[in-house]
Amino acid sequence: MIELADRLETLQVEAMCWCGARATHNARTVGGEMVVEGEQVVVGDVAKSAAEVGYEVLCRRHHRRRMTSAAARAAVLSPDVLPVTAT
């Protein structure tokens, strides 16, 4: 449809990624991790709990890196972020 449109109007309300950048991509998450295989849209999946399956808006950089907000929080809490040696 954008191809046929005469003009494109950006909405005043912008979606924001967890990092604060403008969100332009949508990612389906299962248990906090981005799903890249399988169905594109899951509607009414009764086999999994509602808290487990969700959608998250991301900026292009984090979408390409497959880094959701849950993955970012886990990386911050990881003890292996930067090894520190005493000099």
GROMACS .gro file of C-alpha atoms in nm:
model
   87
    1MET     CA    1   0.000   0.000   0.000
    2ILE     CA    2   0.283   0.241   0.069
    3GLU     CA    3   0.391   0.196  -0.289
    4LEU     CA    4   0.053   0.325  -0.410
    5ALA     CA    5   0.017   0.604  -0.155
    6ASP     CA    6   0.054   0.967  -0.259
    7ARG     CA    7   0.199   1.068   0.076
    8LEU     CA    8   0.312   0.913   0.400
    9GLU     CA    9   0.218   1.073   0.730
   10THR     CA   10   0.407   0.980   1.044
   11LEU     CA   11   0.189   0.954   1.352
   12GLN     CA   12   0.258   1.195   1.636
   13VAL     CA   13   0.271   0.907   1.882
   14GLU     CA   14   0.585   0.705   1.817
   15ALA     CA   15   0.657   0.357   1.940
   16MET     CA   16   0.978   0.339   2.142
   17CYS     CA   17   1.221   0.052   2.176
   18TRP     CA   18   1.336  -0.045   2.525
   19CYS     CA   19   1.660   0.147   2.459
   20GLY     CA   20   1.472   0.472   2.389
   21ALA     CA   21   1.519   0.474   2.011
   22ARG     CA   22   1.224   0.493   1.769
   23ALA     CA   23   1.080   0.144   1.721
   24THR     CA   24   1.026   0.038   1.361
   25HIS     CA   25   1.011  -0.342   1.392
   26ASN     CA   26   0.780  -0.585   1.569
   27ALA     CA   27   0.900  -0.912   1.724
   28ARG     CA   28   0.705  -1.207   1.860
   29THR     CA   29   0.857  -1.334   2.181
   30VAL     CA   30   0.817  -1.664   2.364
   31GLY     CA   31   0.949  -1.661   2.717
   32GLY     CA   32   1.135  -1.334   2.650
   33GLU     CA   33   1.325  -1.464   2.343
   34MET     CA   34   1.250  -1.356   1.986
   35VAL     CA   35   1.093  -1.622   1.765
   36VAL     CA   36   1.224  -1.618   1.406
   37GLU     CA   37   1.085  -1.948   1.275
   38GLY     CA   38   0.734  -2.083   1.246
   39GLU     CA   39   0.410  -1.891   1.204
   40GLN     CA   40   0.435  -1.515   1.153
   41VAL     CA   41   0.134  -1.437   1.373
   42VAL     CA   42   0.000  -1.633   1.667
   43VAL     CA   43  -0.361  -1.557   1.760
   44GLY     CA   44  -0.534  -1.739   2.040
   45ASP     CA   45  -0.265  -1.998   2.105
   46VAL     CA   46  -0.423  -2.196   2.387
   47ALA     CA   47  -0.132  -2.439   2.429
   48LYS     CA   48   0.088  -2.171   2.589
   49SER     CA   49   0.014  -1.926   2.868
   50ALA     CA   50  -0.067  -1.564   2.776
   51ALA     CA   51   0.234  -1.438   2.974
   52GLU     CA   52   0.470  -1.660   2.774
   53VAL     CA   53   0.375  -1.545   2.418
   54GLY     CA   54   0.391  -1.175   2.340
   55TYR     CA   55   0.490  -0.905   2.094
   56GLU     CA   56   0.752  -0.635   2.146
   57VAL     CA   57   0.843  -0.332   1.938
   58LEU     CA   58   1.215  -0.288   1.871
   59CYS     CA   59   1.446  -0.050   1.689
   60ARG     CA   60   1.621  -0.184   1.380
   61ARG     CA   61   1.950  -0.238   1.561
   62HIS     CA   62   1.802  -0.456   1.837
   63HIS     CA   63   1.572  -0.641   1.597
   64ARG     CA   64   1.870  -0.744   1.382
   65ARG     CA   65   2.063  -0.851   1.695
   66ARG     CA   66   1.750  -1.030   1.825
   67MET     CA   67   1.789  -0.852   2.156
   68THR     CA   68   1.462  -0.808   2.344
   69SER     CA   69   1.426  -0.621   2.670
   70ALA     CA   70   1.435  -0.951   2.861
   71ALA     CA   71   1.759  -1.050   2.686
   72ALA     CA   72   1.911  -0.711   2.768
   73ARG     CA   73   1.819  -0.745   3.138
   74ALA     CA   74   1.972  -1.095   3.144
   75ALA     CA   75   2.293  -0.965   2.987
   76VAL     CA   76   2.324  -0.691   3.248
   77LEU     CA   77   2.283  -0.941   3.531
   78SER     CA   78   2.532  -1.186   3.382
   79PRO     CA   79   2.854  -1.219   3.588
   80ASP     CA   80   3.054  -1.277   3.265
   81VAL     CA   81   3.001  -0.929   3.116
   82LEU     CA   82   3.353  -0.795   3.160
   83PRO     CA   83   3.629  -0.983   3.338
   84VAL     CA   84   3.814  -0.762   3.583
   85THR     CA   85   4.167  -0.845   3.690
   86ALA     CA   86   4.357  -0.683   3.974
   87THR     CA   87   4.676  -0.506   3.872
   0.00000   0.00000   0.00000
